[in-house]
Amino acid sequence: MKKSKEMEPANYTRVTEFVLTGLAQTREVQLVLFVIFLSFYLFILPGNILIICAIRLDPHLTSPMYFLLANLAFLDIWYSSITAPKMLVDFFVERKIISFGGCIAQLFFLHFVGASEMFLLTVMAFDRYAAICRPLHYGTIMNRCLCCILVALAWMGGFIHSIIQVALIVRLPFCGPNELDSYFCDITQVVRIACANTFPEELVMIFSSGLISVVCFIALLMSYAFLLAMLKKHSGSSESTGRAMSTCYSHITIVVLMFGPSIYIYARPFDSFSLDKVVSVFHTVIFPLLNPIIYTLRNKEVKTAMRKLVNRYILCKEK
């Protein structure tokens, strides 16, 4: 955040494209990374689609919890697909280029979907609170109308957050250099190469992305700690208590995976560090695809529904 150069009043050539450095420079390493990421993407992506289909088609999975899980899986598929396809293609391209408009679009959707998912995780925590602390009124509190409103608000919050980031970026002058030390466009890289003093913009971005991530992360951890404490008081009461605790642990894992990298990337000055690319890969590709899978591994109902779906529509056709 220590840029001191001011925008030149004279004429300058506006940047129309950005050059991405990518994840690796040598051809051998690029091929290895391509195989790893493509295999992971093609293996996990259908799993997430299967989760959504199982929840939509199984008549037993009508609880608000499963409605929210399907939305989480959808957002995670979308989030990882913002950067992964281009990253895979760029492994075979000598000069990795993205247009200015394409960069802004990628940046917009990255923050739109990412922030929407963070707000959705907050909604899921509220859902668990209603189920654990108000079990007799759970169906009334978390009715389908309220669930749809809360999901819509999460998307709206993500849209507003993303518009703020884009508005701050597009007003900056870019007159060269145009190289981004990454495999995708994000505010942390784009701000560094602007031909102006970006200190005020960085402060707003750190506040809107970093501080919100920290506050939500702490609030969610405290919420789940409270819920687990409530459940442990009734640990010997029934099997449903054990299932509720397992669900909370899955949610905590997802919260840590989602918010940990986000805090590292956005809750600090936008200087370059050696771990940045590694954390970004996990944040934008690996963890989003794993989130629904992690949740499903602890949920017998969803696993049963997925098994039925595979048997009905895939294995039966093969026979």
PDB file of C-alpha atoms in Angstrom:
ATOM      1  CA  MET A   1       0.000   0.000   0.000  1.00  0.00           C
ATOM      2  CA  LYS A   2       2.931   2.273  -0.334  1.00  0.00           C
ATOM      3  CA  LYS A   3       2.357   3.696  -3.771  1.00  0.00           C
ATOM      4  CA  SER A   4       3.204   7.371  -4.064  1.00  0.00           C
ATOM      5  CA  LYS A   5       2.947   8.014  -7.776  1.00  0.00           C
ATOM      6  CA  GLU A   6       0.114  10.267  -8.938  1.00  0.00           C
ATOM      7  CA  MET A   7      -1.806  10.095 -12.159  1.00  0.00           C
ATOM      8  CA  GLU A   8      -0.120  11.918 -15.004  1.00  0.00           C
ATOM      9  CA  PRO A   9      -2.234  14.814 -16.321  1.00  0.00           C
ATOM     10  CA  ALA A  10      -0.694  14.332 -19.766  1.00  0.00           C
ATOM     11  CA  ASN A  11      -2.001  11.879 -22.316  1.00  0.00           C
ATOM     12  CA  TYR A  12      -1.262   8.211 -21.663  1.00  0.00           C
ATOM     13  CA  THR A  13      -1.979   4.913 -23.408  1.00  0.00           C
ATOM     14  CA  ARG A  14      -4.695   3.067 -21.554  1.00  0.00           C
ATOM     15  CA  VAL A  15      -4.084  -0.623 -20.888  1.00  0.00           C
ATOM     16  CA  THR A  16      -6.455  -2.815 -22.937  1.00  0.00           C
ATOM     17  CA  GLU A  17      -5.212  -6.201 -21.743  1.00  0.00           C
ATOM     18  CA  PHE A  18      -3.288  -7.819 -18.910  1.00  0.00           C
ATOM     19  CA  VAL A  19      -0.573 -10.452 -19.084  1.00  0.00           C
ATOM     20  CA  LEU A  20      -0.796 -13.220 -16.484  1.00  0.00           C
ATOM     21  CA  THR A  21       2.395 -14.886 -15.232  1.00  0.00           C
ATOM     22  CA  GLY A  22       0.544 -18.120 -14.406  1.00  0.00           C
ATOM     23  CA  LEU A  23       1.434 -20.729 -11.803  1.00  0.00           C
ATOM     24  CA  ALA A  24       4.665 -22.014 -13.338  1.00  0.00           C
ATOM     25  CA  GLN A  25       7.185 -21.091 -16.014  1.00  0.00           C
ATOM     26  CA  THR A  26       8.612 -24.460 -17.126  1.00  0.00           C
ATOM     27  CA  ARG A  27       6.658 -26.682 -19.533  1.00  0.00           C
ATOM     28  CA  GLU A  28       7.149 -29.834 -17.441  1.00  0.00           C
ATOM     29  CA  VAL A  29       5.721 -28.283 -14.261  1.00  0.00           C
ATOM     30  CA  GLN A  30       2.814 -26.794 -16.220  1.00  0.00           C
ATOM     31  CA  LEU A  31       1.890 -30.225 -17.634  1.00  0.00           C
ATOM     32  CA  VAL A  32       2.029 -31.817 -14.172  1.00  0.00           C
ATOM     33  CA  LEU A  33      -0.182 -29.067 -12.729  1.00  0.00           C
ATOM     34  CA  PHE A  34      -2.585 -29.381 -15.657  1.00  0.00           C
ATOM     35  CA  VAL A  35      -3.049 -33.128 -15.058  1.00  0.00           C
ATOM     36  CA  ILE A  36      -3.501 -32.626 -11.282  1.00  0.00           C
ATOM     37  CA  PHE A  37      -6.024 -29.780 -11.531  1.00  0.00           C
ATOM     38  CA  LEU A  38      -7.959 -31.289 -14.455  1.00  0.00           C
ATOM     39  CA  SER A  39      -8.255 -34.652 -12.666  1.00  0.00           C
ATOM     40  CA  PHE A  40      -9.408 -32.957  -9.475  1.00  0.00           C
ATOM     41  CA  TYR A  41     -11.858 -30.711 -11.313  1.00  0.00           C
ATOM     42  CA  LEU A  42     -13.399 -33.534 -13.387  1.00  0.00           C
ATOM     43  CA  PHE A  43     -13.680 -35.805 -10.338  1.00  0.00           C
ATOM     44  CA  ILE A  44     -15.138 -33.386  -7.806  1.00  0.00           C
ATOM     45  CA  LEU A  45     -17.337 -31.278 -10.118  1.00  0.00           C
ATOM     46  CA  PRO A  46     -19.718 -34.151 -11.010  1.00  0.00           C
ATOM     47  CA  GLY A  47     -19.911 -34.977  -7.300  1.00  0.00           C
ATOM     48  CA  ASN A  48     -21.200 -31.501  -6.527  1.00  0.00           C
ATOM     49  CA  ILE A  49     -23.703 -31.679  -9.391  1.00  0.00           C
ATOM     50  CA  LEU A  50     -24.851 -35.058  -8.039  1.00  0.00           C
ATOM     51  CA  ILE A  51     -25.424 -33.485  -4.594  1.00  0.00           C
ATOM     52  CA  ILE A  52     -27.681 -30.815  -6.119  1.00  0.00           C
ATOM     53  CA  CYS A  53     -29.632 -33.360  -8.178  1.00  0.00           C
ATOM     54  CA  ALA A  54     -30.032 -35.715  -5.206  1.00  0.00           C
ATOM     55  CA  ILE A  55     -31.412 -32.942  -3.001  1.00  0.00           C
ATOM     56  CA  ARG A  56     -33.759 -31.709  -5.729  1.00  0.00           C
ATOM     57  CA  LEU A  57     -35.118 -35.132  -6.661  1.00  0.00           C
ATOM     58  CA  ASP A  58     -35.288 -36.943  -3.310  1.00  0.00           C
ATOM     59  CA  PRO A  59     -38.646 -36.298  -1.543  1.00  0.00           C
ATOM     60  CA  HIS A  60     -37.073 -36.971   1.870  1.00  0.00           C
ATOM     61  CA  LEU A  61     -34.555 -34.090   1.573  1.00  0.00           C
ATOM     62  CA  THR A  62     -36.983 -31.203   1.970  1.00  0.00           C
ATOM     63  CA  SER A  63     -35.470 -29.731   5.140  1.00  0.00           C
ATOM     64  CA  PRO A  64     -34.196 -26.115   4.917  1.00  0.00           C
ATOM     65  CA  MET A  65     -30.726 -27.470   5.704  1.00  0.00           C
ATOM     66  CA  TYR A  66     -30.665 -29.394   2.406  1.00  0.00           C
ATOM     67  CA  PHE A  67     -32.088 -26.460   0.460  1.00  0.00           C
ATOM     68  CA  LEU A  68     -29.188 -24.344   1.742  1.00  0.00           C
ATOM     69  CA  LEU A  69     -26.677 -27.124   1.032  1.00  0.00           C
ATOM     70  CA  ALA A  70     -27.841 -27.291  -2.598  1.00  0.00           C
ATOM     71  CA  ASN A  71     -27.339 -23.527  -2.891  1.00  0.00           C
ATOM     72  CA  LEU A  72     -23.869 -23.869  -1.352  1.00  0.00           C
ATOM     73  CA  ALA A  73     -22.938 -26.578  -3.866  1.00  0.00           C
ATOM     74  CA  PHE A  74     -24.196 -24.410  -6.746  1.00  0.00           C
ATOM     75  CA  LEU A  75     -22.196 -21.377  -5.582  1.00  0.00           C
ATOM     76  CA  ASP A  76     -19.071 -23.501  -5.091  1.00  0.00           C
ATOM     77  CA  ILE A  77     -19.330 -24.935  -8.622  1.00  0.00           C
ATOM     78  CA  TRP A  78     -19.744 -21.419 -10.000  1.00  0.00           C
ATOM     79  CA  TYR A  79     -16.935 -19.984  -7.854  1.00  0.00           C
ATOM     80  CA  SER A  80     -14.346 -22.544  -8.906  1.00  0.00           C
ATOM     81  CA  SER A  81     -15.434 -22.277 -12.567  1.00  0.00           C
ATOM     82  CA  ILE A  82     -14.625 -18.546 -12.658  1.00  0.00           C
ATOM     83  CA  THR A  83     -10.864 -19.177 -12.658  1.00  0.00           C
ATOM     84  CA  ALA A  84     -10.264 -22.912 -13.248  1.00  0.00           C
ATOM     85  CA  PRO A  85     -11.158 -23.246 -16.990  1.00  0.00           C
ATOM     86  CA  LYS A  86      -8.936 -20.354 -18.077  1.00  0.00           C
ATOM     87  CA  MET A  87      -6.153 -21.543 -15.769  1.00  0.00           C
ATOM     88  CA  LEU A  88      -6.252 -24.986 -17.419  1.00  0.00           C
ATOM     89  CA  VAL A  89      -6.224 -23.510 -20.953  1.00  0.00           C
ATOM     90  CA  ASP A  90      -3.359 -21.138 -20.077  1.00  0.00           C
ATOM     91  CA  PHE A  91      -1.095 -24.079 -19.200  1.00  0.00           C
ATOM     92  CA  PHE A  92      -0.744 -24.576 -22.997  1.00  0.00           C
ATOM     93  CA  VAL A  93      -0.452 -20.910 -23.948  1.00  0.00           C
ATOM     94  CA  GLU A  94       2.918 -19.196 -24.166  1.00  0.00           C
ATOM     95  CA  ARG A  95       1.579 -15.693 -23.540  1.00  0.00           C
ATOM     96  CA  LYS A  96      -1.297 -15.709 -21.077  1.00  0.00           C
ATOM     97  CA  ILE A  97      -3.523 -12.716 -21.835  1.00  0.00           C
ATOM     98  CA  ILE A  98      -6.848 -11.483 -20.510  1.00  0.00           C
ATOM     99  CA  SER A  99      -8.602  -8.379 -21.853  1.00  0.00           C
ATOM    100  CA  PHE A 100      -9.370  -5.443 -19.582  1.00  0.00           C
ATOM    101  CA  GLY A 101     -13.098  -6.189 -19.831  1.00  0.00           C
ATOM    102  CA  GLY A 102     -12.506  -9.884 -19.195  1.00  0.00           C
ATOM    103  CA  CYS A 103     -10.399  -9.027 -16.164  1.00  0.00           C
ATOM    104  CA  ILE A 104     -13.112  -6.806 -14.699  1.00  0.00           C
ATOM    105  CA  ALA A 105     -15.757  -9.482 -15.384  1.00  0.00           C
ATOM    106  CA  GLN A 106     -13.645 -12.150 -13.676  1.00  0.00           C
ATOM    107  CA  LEU A 107     -13.036  -9.857 -10.724  1.00  0.00           C
ATOM    108  CA  PHE A 108     -16.752  -9.024 -10.473  1.00  0.00           C
ATOM    109  CA  PHE A 109     -17.984 -12.629 -10.480  1.00  0.00           C
ATOM    110  CA  LEU A 110     -15.206 -13.752  -8.133  1.00  0.00           C
ATOM    111  CA  HIS A 111     -16.297 -11.290  -5.456  1.00  0.00           C
ATOM    112  CA  PHE A 112     -20.010 -11.606  -6.224  1.00  0.00           C
ATOM    113  CA  VAL A 113     -20.060 -15.387  -5.780  1.00  0.00           C
ATOM    114  CA  GLY A 114     -17.445 -15.436  -3.002  1.00  0.00           C
ATOM    115  CA  ALA A 115     -19.249 -12.863  -0.855  1.00  0.00           C
ATOM    116  CA  SER A 116     -22.617 -14.526  -1.544  1.00  0.00           C
ATOM    117  CA  GLU A 117     -21.175 -17.791  -0.230  1.00  0.00           C
ATOM    118  CA  MET A 118     -19.891 -16.116   2.911  1.00  0.00           C
ATOM    119  CA  PHE A 119     -23.316 -14.656   3.608  1.00  0.00           C
ATOM    120  CA  LEU A 120     -24.910 -18.031   2.822  1.00  0.00           C
ATOM    121  CA  LEU A 121     -22.672 -19.685   5.431  1.00  0.00           C
ATOM    122  CA  THR A 122     -24.036 -17.150   7.923  1.00  0.00           C
ATOM    123  CA  VAL A 123     -27.585 -18.156   6.926  1.00  0.00           C
ATOM    124  CA  MET A 124     -26.648 -21.823   7.427  1.00  0.00           C
ATOM    125  CA  ALA A 125     -25.414 -20.998  10.932  1.00  0.00           C
ATOM    126  CA  PHE A 126     -28.768 -19.353  11.687  1.00  0.00           C
ATOM    127  CA  ASP A 127     -30.510 -22.466  10.353  1.00  0.00           C
ATOM    128  CA  ARG A 128     -28.516 -24.656  12.775  1.00  0.00           C
ATOM    129  CA  TYR A 129     -29.351 -22.284  15.638  1.00  0.00           C
ATOM    130  CA  ALA A 130     -33.068 -22.578  14.877  1.00  0.00           C
ATOM    131  CA  ALA A 131     -32.846 -26.382  14.590  1.00  0.00           C
ATOM    132  CA  ILE A 132     -30.882 -26.866  17.825  1.00  0.00           C
ATOM    133  CA  CYS A 133     -32.200 -24.115  20.094  1.00  0.00           C
ATOM    134  CA  ARG A 134     -35.799 -23.935  18.818  1.00  0.00           C
ATOM    135  CA  PRO A 135     -36.521 -27.481  17.592  1.00  0.00           C
ATOM    136  CA  LEU A 136     -40.287 -27.301  18.185  1.00  0.00           C
ATOM    137  CA  HIS A 137     -40.593 -24.110  16.133  1.00  0.00           C
ATOM    138  CA  TYR A 138     -37.912 -24.974  13.532  1.00  0.00           C
ATOM    139  CA  GLY A 139     -40.381 -25.717  10.721  1.00  0.00           C
ATOM    140  CA  THR A 140     -42.244 -22.475  11.382  1.00  0.00           C
ATOM    141  CA  ILE A 141     -39.118 -20.317  11.672  1.00  0.00           C
ATOM    142  CA  MET A 142     -37.212 -21.747   8.699  1.00  0.00           C
ATOM    143  CA  ASN A 143     -40.125 -22.008   6.276  1.00  0.00           C
ATOM    144  CA  ARG A 144     -39.446 -22.132   2.540  1.00  0.00           C
ATOM    145  CA  CYS A 145     -40.420 -18.492   2.031  1.00  0.00           C
ATOM    146  CA  LEU A 146     -37.903 -17.270   4.640  1.00  0.00           C
ATOM    147  CA  CYS A 147     -35.208 -19.566   3.217  1.00  0.00           C
ATOM    148  CA  CYS A 148     -35.692 -18.096  -0.258  1.00  0.00           C
ATOM    149  CA  ILE A 149     -35.586 -14.556   1.148  1.00  0.00           C
ATOM    150  CA  LEU A 150     -32.388 -15.266   3.111  1.00  0.00           C
ATOM    151  CA  VAL A 151     -30.696 -16.826   0.077  1.00  0.00           C
ATOM    152  CA  ALA A 152     -31.788 -13.854  -2.066  1.00  0.00           C
ATOM    153  CA  LEU A 153     -30.371 -11.469   0.550  1.00  0.00           C
ATOM    154  CA  ALA A 154     -27.077 -13.396   0.535  1.00  0.00           C
ATOM    155  CA  TRP A 155     -26.893 -13.002  -3.253  1.00  0.00           C
ATOM    156  CA  MET A 156     -27.835  -9.337  -3.005  1.00  0.00           C
ATOM    157  CA  GLY A 157     -25.149  -8.747  -0.388  1.00  0.00           C
ATOM    158  CA  GLY A 158     -22.599 -10.421  -2.657  1.00  0.00           C
ATOM    159  CA  PHE A 159     -23.699  -8.276  -5.605  1.00  0.00           C
ATOM    160  CA  ILE A 160     -23.391  -5.020  -3.624  1.00  0.00           C
ATOM    161  CA  HIS A 161     -19.993  -6.050  -2.282  1.00  0.00           C
ATOM    162  CA  SER A 162     -18.734  -6.898  -5.778  1.00  0.00           C
ATOM    163  CA  ILE A 163     -20.051  -3.677  -7.321  1.00  0.00           C
ATOM    164  CA  ILE A 164     -18.042  -1.715  -4.735  1.00  0.00           C
ATOM    165  CA  GLN A 165     -14.831  -3.548  -5.716  1.00  0.00           C
ATOM    166  CA  VAL A 166     -15.432  -3.041  -9.442  1.00  0.00           C
ATOM    167  CA  ALA A 167     -16.327   0.649  -8.994  1.00  0.00           C
ATOM    168  CA  LEU A 168     -13.040   1.217  -7.183  1.00  0.00           C
ATOM    169  CA  ILE A 169     -11.024  -0.566  -9.865  1.00  0.00           C
ATOM    170  CA  VAL A 170     -12.523   0.876 -13.069  1.00  0.00           C
ATOM    171  CA  ARG A 171     -11.928   4.478 -11.975  1.00  0.00           C
ATOM    172  CA  LEU A 172      -8.176   3.866 -11.639  1.00  0.00           C
ATOM    173  CA  PRO A 173      -5.848   4.742 -14.557  1.00  0.00           C
ATOM    174  CA  PHE A 174      -3.819   1.881 -16.067  1.00  0.00           C
ATOM    175  CA  CYS A 175      -1.063   3.092 -18.365  1.00  0.00           C
ATOM    176  CA  GLY A 176       1.457   0.253 -18.001  1.00  0.00           C
ATOM    177  CA  PRO A 177       2.968  -2.056 -16.872  1.00  0.00           C
ATOM    178  CA  ASN A 178       0.237  -4.599 -17.491  1.00  0.00           C
ATOM    179  CA  GLU A 179       1.676  -7.818 -16.000  1.00  0.00           C
ATOM    180  CA  LEU A 180      -0.224  -9.509 -13.158  1.00  0.00           C
ATOM    181  CA  ASP A 181       1.754 -11.945 -11.017  1.00  0.00           C
ATOM    182  CA  SER A 182      -1.067 -14.465 -10.856  1.00  0.00           C
ATOM    183  CA  TYR A 183      -3.183 -16.850 -12.948  1.00  0.00           C
ATOM    184  CA  PHE A 184      -6.371 -14.755 -12.661  1.00  0.00           C
ATOM    185  CA  CYS A 185      -7.528 -11.174 -12.070  1.00  0.00           C
ATOM    186  CA  ASP A 186      -8.199  -9.988  -8.540  1.00  0.00           C
ATOM    187  CA  ILE A 187      -8.126  -6.643  -6.793  1.00  0.00           C
ATOM    188  CA  THR A 188      -4.895  -7.440  -4.941  1.00  0.00           C
ATOM    189  CA  GLN A 189      -2.916  -7.709  -8.209  1.00  0.00           C
ATOM    190  CA  VAL A 190      -4.741  -5.139 -10.349  1.00  0.00           C
ATOM    191  CA  VAL A 191      -4.436  -2.341  -7.781  1.00  0.00           C
ATOM    192  CA  ARG A 192      -0.649  -2.741  -7.650  1.00  0.00           C
ATOM    193  CA  ILE A 193      -0.131  -1.748 -11.284  1.00  0.00           C
ATOM    194  CA  ALA A 194      -2.427   1.304 -11.386  1.00  0.00           C
ATOM    195  CA  CYS A 195      -0.780   4.592 -12.389  1.00  0.00           C
ATOM    196  CA  ALA A 196      -2.009   6.437  -9.307  1.00  0.00           C
ATOM    197  CA  ASN A 197      -1.819   6.569  -5.559  1.00  0.00           C
ATOM    198  CA  THR A 198      -4.196   3.729  -4.555  1.00  0.00           C
ATOM    199  CA  PHE A 199      -3.936   4.099  -0.778  1.00  0.00           C
ATOM    200  CA  PRO A 200      -7.594   5.226  -0.310  1.00  0.00           C
ATOM    201  CA  GLU A 201      -8.914   2.484  -2.604  1.00  0.00           C
ATOM    202  CA  GLU A 202      -6.883  -0.182  -0.812  1.00  0.00           C
ATOM    203  CA  LEU A 203      -8.228   0.955   2.536  1.00  0.00           C
ATOM    204  CA  VAL A 204     -11.804   0.635   1.304  1.00  0.00           C
ATOM    205  CA  MET A 205     -11.072  -2.783  -0.233  1.00  0.00           C
ATOM    206  CA  ILE A 206      -9.397  -4.066   2.921  1.00  0.00           C
ATOM    207  CA  PHE A 207     -12.367  -2.838   4.934  1.00  0.00           C
ATOM    208  CA  SER A 208     -15.028  -4.235   2.576  1.00  0.00           C
ATOM    209  CA  SER A 209     -13.302  -7.584   1.915  1.00  0.00           C
ATOM    210  CA  GLY A 210     -10.826  -8.225   4.714  1.00  0.00           C
ATOM    211  CA  LEU A 211     -12.595  -6.778   7.741  1.00  0.00           C
ATOM    212  CA  ILE A 212     -15.944  -8.301   6.788  1.00  0.00           C
ATOM    213  CA  SER A 213     -14.241 -11.694   6.399  1.00  0.00           C
ATOM    214  CA  VAL A 214     -12.632 -11.423   9.839  1.00  0.00           C
ATOM    215  CA  VAL A 215     -15.838 -10.277  11.568  1.00  0.00           C
ATOM    216  CA  CYS A 216     -17.981 -12.980   9.914  1.00  0.00           C
ATOM    217  CA  PHE A 217     -15.367 -15.645  10.648  1.00  0.00           C
ATOM    218  CA  ILE A 218     -15.166 -14.797  14.356  1.00  0.00           C
ATOM    219  CA  ALA A 219     -18.960 -14.485  14.642  1.00  0.00           C
ATOM    220  CA  LEU A 220     -19.500 -17.866  12.975  1.00  0.00           C
ATOM    221  CA  LEU A 221     -16.915 -19.634  15.133  1.00  0.00           C
ATOM    222  CA  MET A 222     -18.486 -18.167  18.278  1.00  0.00           C
ATOM    223  CA  SER A 223     -21.946 -19.214  17.066  1.00  0.00           C
ATOM    224  CA  TYR A 224     -20.899 -22.812  16.461  1.00  0.00           C
ATOM    225  CA  ALA A 225     -19.001 -22.929  19.760  1.00  0.00           C
ATOM    226  CA  PHE A 226     -22.226 -21.885  21.491  1.00  0.00           C
ATOM    227  CA  LEU A 227     -24.258 -24.500  19.582  1.00  0.00           C
ATOM    228  CA  LEU A 228     -21.758 -27.268  20.387  1.00  0.00           C
ATOM    229  CA  ALA A 229     -21.846 -26.288  24.059  1.00  0.00           C
ATOM    230  CA  MET A 230     -25.642 -26.521  23.968  1.00  0.00           C
ATOM    231  CA  LEU A 231     -25.507 -29.933  22.322  1.00  0.00           C
ATOM    232  CA  LYS A 232     -22.940 -31.341  24.747  1.00  0.00           C
ATOM    233  CA  LYS A 233     -25.329 -30.631  27.611  1.00  0.00           C
ATOM    234  CA  HIS A 234     -27.678 -33.146  25.974  1.00  0.00           C
ATOM    235  CA  SER A 235     -24.990 -35.445  24.560  1.00  0.00           C
ATOM    236  CA  GLY A 236     -26.555 -38.582  25.960  1.00  0.00           C
ATOM    237  CA  SER A 237     -30.151 -37.833  25.000  1.00  0.00           C
ATOM    238  CA  SER A 238     -30.519 -39.279  21.472  1.00  0.00           C
ATOM    239  CA  GLU A 239     -28.939 -40.143  18.159  1.00  0.00           C
ATOM    240  CA  SER A 240     -30.234 -36.852  16.713  1.00  0.00           C
ATOM    241  CA  THR A 241     -27.904 -34.948  19.049  1.00  0.00           C
ATOM    242  CA  GLY A 242     -24.925 -36.796  17.634  1.00  0.00           C
ATOM    243  CA  ARG A 243     -26.086 -36.024  14.091  1.00  0.00           C
ATOM    244  CA  ALA A 244     -26.497 -32.343  14.962  1.00  0.00           C
ATOM    245  CA  MET A 245     -22.968 -32.213  16.407  1.00  0.00           C
ATOM    246  CA  SER A 246     -21.587 -33.905  13.286  1.00  0.00           C
ATOM    247  CA  THR A 247     -23.352 -31.312  11.113  1.00  0.00           C
ATOM    248  CA  CYS A 248     -21.887 -28.472  13.188  1.00  0.00           C
ATOM    249  CA  TYR A 249     -18.364 -29.885  12.845  1.00  0.00           C
ATOM    250  CA  SER A 250     -18.846 -30.076   9.063  1.00  0.00           C
ATOM    251  CA  HIS A 251     -19.999 -26.449   9.010  1.00  0.00           C
ATOM    252  CA  ILE A 252     -16.987 -25.358  11.090  1.00  0.00           C
ATOM    253  CA  THR A 253     -14.644 -27.119   8.645  1.00  0.00           C
ATOM    254  CA  ILE A 254     -16.256 -25.342   5.696  1.00  0.00           C
ATOM    255  CA  VAL A 255     -16.107 -21.971   7.496  1.00  0.00           C
ATOM    256  CA  VAL A 256     -12.375 -22.403   8.197  1.00  0.00           C
ATOM    257  CA  LEU A 257     -11.640 -23.466   4.605  1.00  0.00           C
ATOM    258  CA  MET A 258     -13.615 -20.569   3.155  1.00  0.00           C
ATOM    259  CA  PHE A 259     -12.622 -17.743   5.473  1.00  0.00           C
ATOM    260  CA  GLY A 260      -9.002 -18.706   6.257  1.00  0.00           C
ATOM    261  CA  PRO A 261      -7.561 -18.012   2.776  1.00  0.00           C
ATOM    262  CA  SER A 262      -9.876 -15.023   2.315  1.00  0.00           C
ATOM    263  CA  ILE A 263      -8.540 -13.387   5.473  1.00  0.00           C
ATOM    264  CA  TYR A 264      -4.952 -14.089   4.388  1.00  0.00           C
ATOM    265  CA  ILE A 265      -5.532 -12.514   0.946  1.00  0.00           C
ATOM    266  CA  TYR A 266      -7.707  -9.488   1.766  1.00  0.00           C
ATOM    267  CA  ALA A 267      -7.211  -8.564   5.432  1.00  0.00           C
ATOM    268  CA  ARG A 268      -3.731  -7.109   4.935  1.00  0.00           C
ATOM    269  CA  PRO A 269      -1.915  -4.596   2.716  1.00  0.00           C
ATOM    270  CA  PHE A 270      -1.853  -5.759  -0.911  1.00  0.00           C
ATOM    271  CA  ASP A 271       1.857  -6.573  -1.001  1.00  0.00           C
ATOM    272  CA  SER A 272       3.212  -9.666  -2.735  1.00  0.00           C
ATOM    273  CA  PHE A 273       4.229 -12.722  -0.694  1.00  0.00           C
ATOM    274  CA  SER A 274       5.594 -16.107  -1.770  1.00  0.00           C
ATOM    275  CA  LEU A 275       2.522 -18.013  -0.531  1.00  0.00           C
ATOM    276  CA  ASP A 276       0.004 -15.868  -2.443  1.00  0.00           C
ATOM    277  CA  LYS A 277      -0.409 -18.142  -5.482  1.00  0.00           C
ATOM    278  CA  VAL A 278      -0.651 -21.320  -3.413  1.00  0.00           C
ATOM    279  CA  VAL A 279      -3.309 -19.835  -1.130  1.00  0.00           C
ATOM    280  CA  SER A 280      -5.195 -18.435  -4.141  1.00  0.00           C
ATOM    281  CA  VAL A 281      -5.342 -21.852  -5.832  1.00  0.00           C
ATOM    282  CA  PHE A 282      -6.814 -23.461  -2.737  1.00  0.00           C
ATOM    283  CA  HIS A 283      -9.167 -20.511  -2.240  1.00  0.00           C
ATOM    284  CA  THR A 284     -10.528 -20.309  -5.788  1.00  0.00           C
ATOM    285  CA  VAL A 285     -10.382 -23.928  -7.023  1.00  0.00           C
ATOM    286  CA  ILE A 286      -9.680 -26.631  -4.420  1.00  0.00           C
ATOM    287  CA  PHE A 287     -11.663 -25.644  -1.319  1.00  0.00           C
ATOM    288  CA  PRO A 288     -14.862 -24.497  -3.101  1.00  0.00           C
ATOM    289  CA  LEU A 289     -15.228 -27.868  -4.810  1.00  0.00           C
ATOM    290  CA  LEU A 290     -14.454 -29.737  -1.580  1.00  0.00           C
ATOM    291  CA  ASN A 291     -16.921 -27.852   0.642  1.00  0.00           C
ATOM    292  CA  PRO A 292     -20.137 -29.719  -0.303  1.00  0.00           C
ATOM    293  CA  ILE A 293     -18.256 -33.039  -0.374  1.00  0.00           C
ATOM    294  CA  ILE A 294     -16.961 -32.460   3.167  1.00  0.00           C
ATOM    295  CA  TYR A 295     -20.466 -31.728   4.365  1.00  0.00           C
ATOM    296  CA  THR A 296     -21.973 -34.743   2.574  1.00  0.00           C
ATOM    297  CA  LEU A 297     -19.442 -37.226   3.969  1.00  0.00           C
ATOM    298  CA  ARG A 298     -21.014 -36.742   7.425  1.00  0.00           C
ATOM    299  CA  ASN A 299     -24.611 -36.858   6.220  1.00  0.00           C
ATOM    300  CA  LYS A 300     -26.186 -40.296   5.759  1.00  0.00           C
ATOM    301  CA  GLU A 301     -29.395 -38.982   4.188  1.00  0.00           C
ATOM    302  CA  VAL A 302     -27.606 -37.184   1.343  1.00  0.00           C
ATOM    303  CA  LYS A 303     -25.266 -40.127   0.723  1.00  0.00           C
ATOM    304  CA  THR A 304     -28.252 -42.479   0.534  1.00  0.00           C
ATOM    305  CA  ALA A 305     -30.058 -40.148  -1.885  1.00  0.00           C
ATOM    306  CA  MET A 306     -26.949 -39.878  -4.082  1.00  0.00           C
ATOM    307  CA  ARG A 307     -26.592 -43.670  -4.120  1.00  0.00           C
ATOM    308  CA  LYS A 308     -30.222 -44.081  -5.186  1.00  0.00           C
ATOM    309  CA  LEU A 309     -29.786 -41.471  -7.920  1.00  0.00           C
ATOM    310  CA  VAL A 310     -26.712 -43.217  -9.326  1.00  0.00           C
ATOM    311  CA  ASN A 311     -28.429 -46.618  -9.228  1.00  0.00           C
ATOM    312  CA  ARG A 312     -31.590 -45.308 -10.870  1.00  0.00           C
ATOM    313  CA  TYR A 313     -30.235 -43.094 -13.661  1.00  0.00           C
ATOM    314  CA  ILE A 314     -26.696 -44.323 -14.326  1.00  0.00           C
ATOM    315  CA  LEU A 315     -26.232 -47.979 -13.411  1.00  0.00           C
ATOM    316  CA  CYS A 316     -29.684 -49.019 -14.659  1.00  0.00           C
ATOM    317  CA  LYS A 317     -29.023 -47.496 -18.085  1.00  0.00           C
ATOM    318  CA  GLU A 318     -25.729 -49.374 -18.344  1.00  0.00           C
ATOM    319  CA  LYS A 319     -27.551 -52.645 -17.737  1.00  0.00           C
TER     320      LYS A 319
END
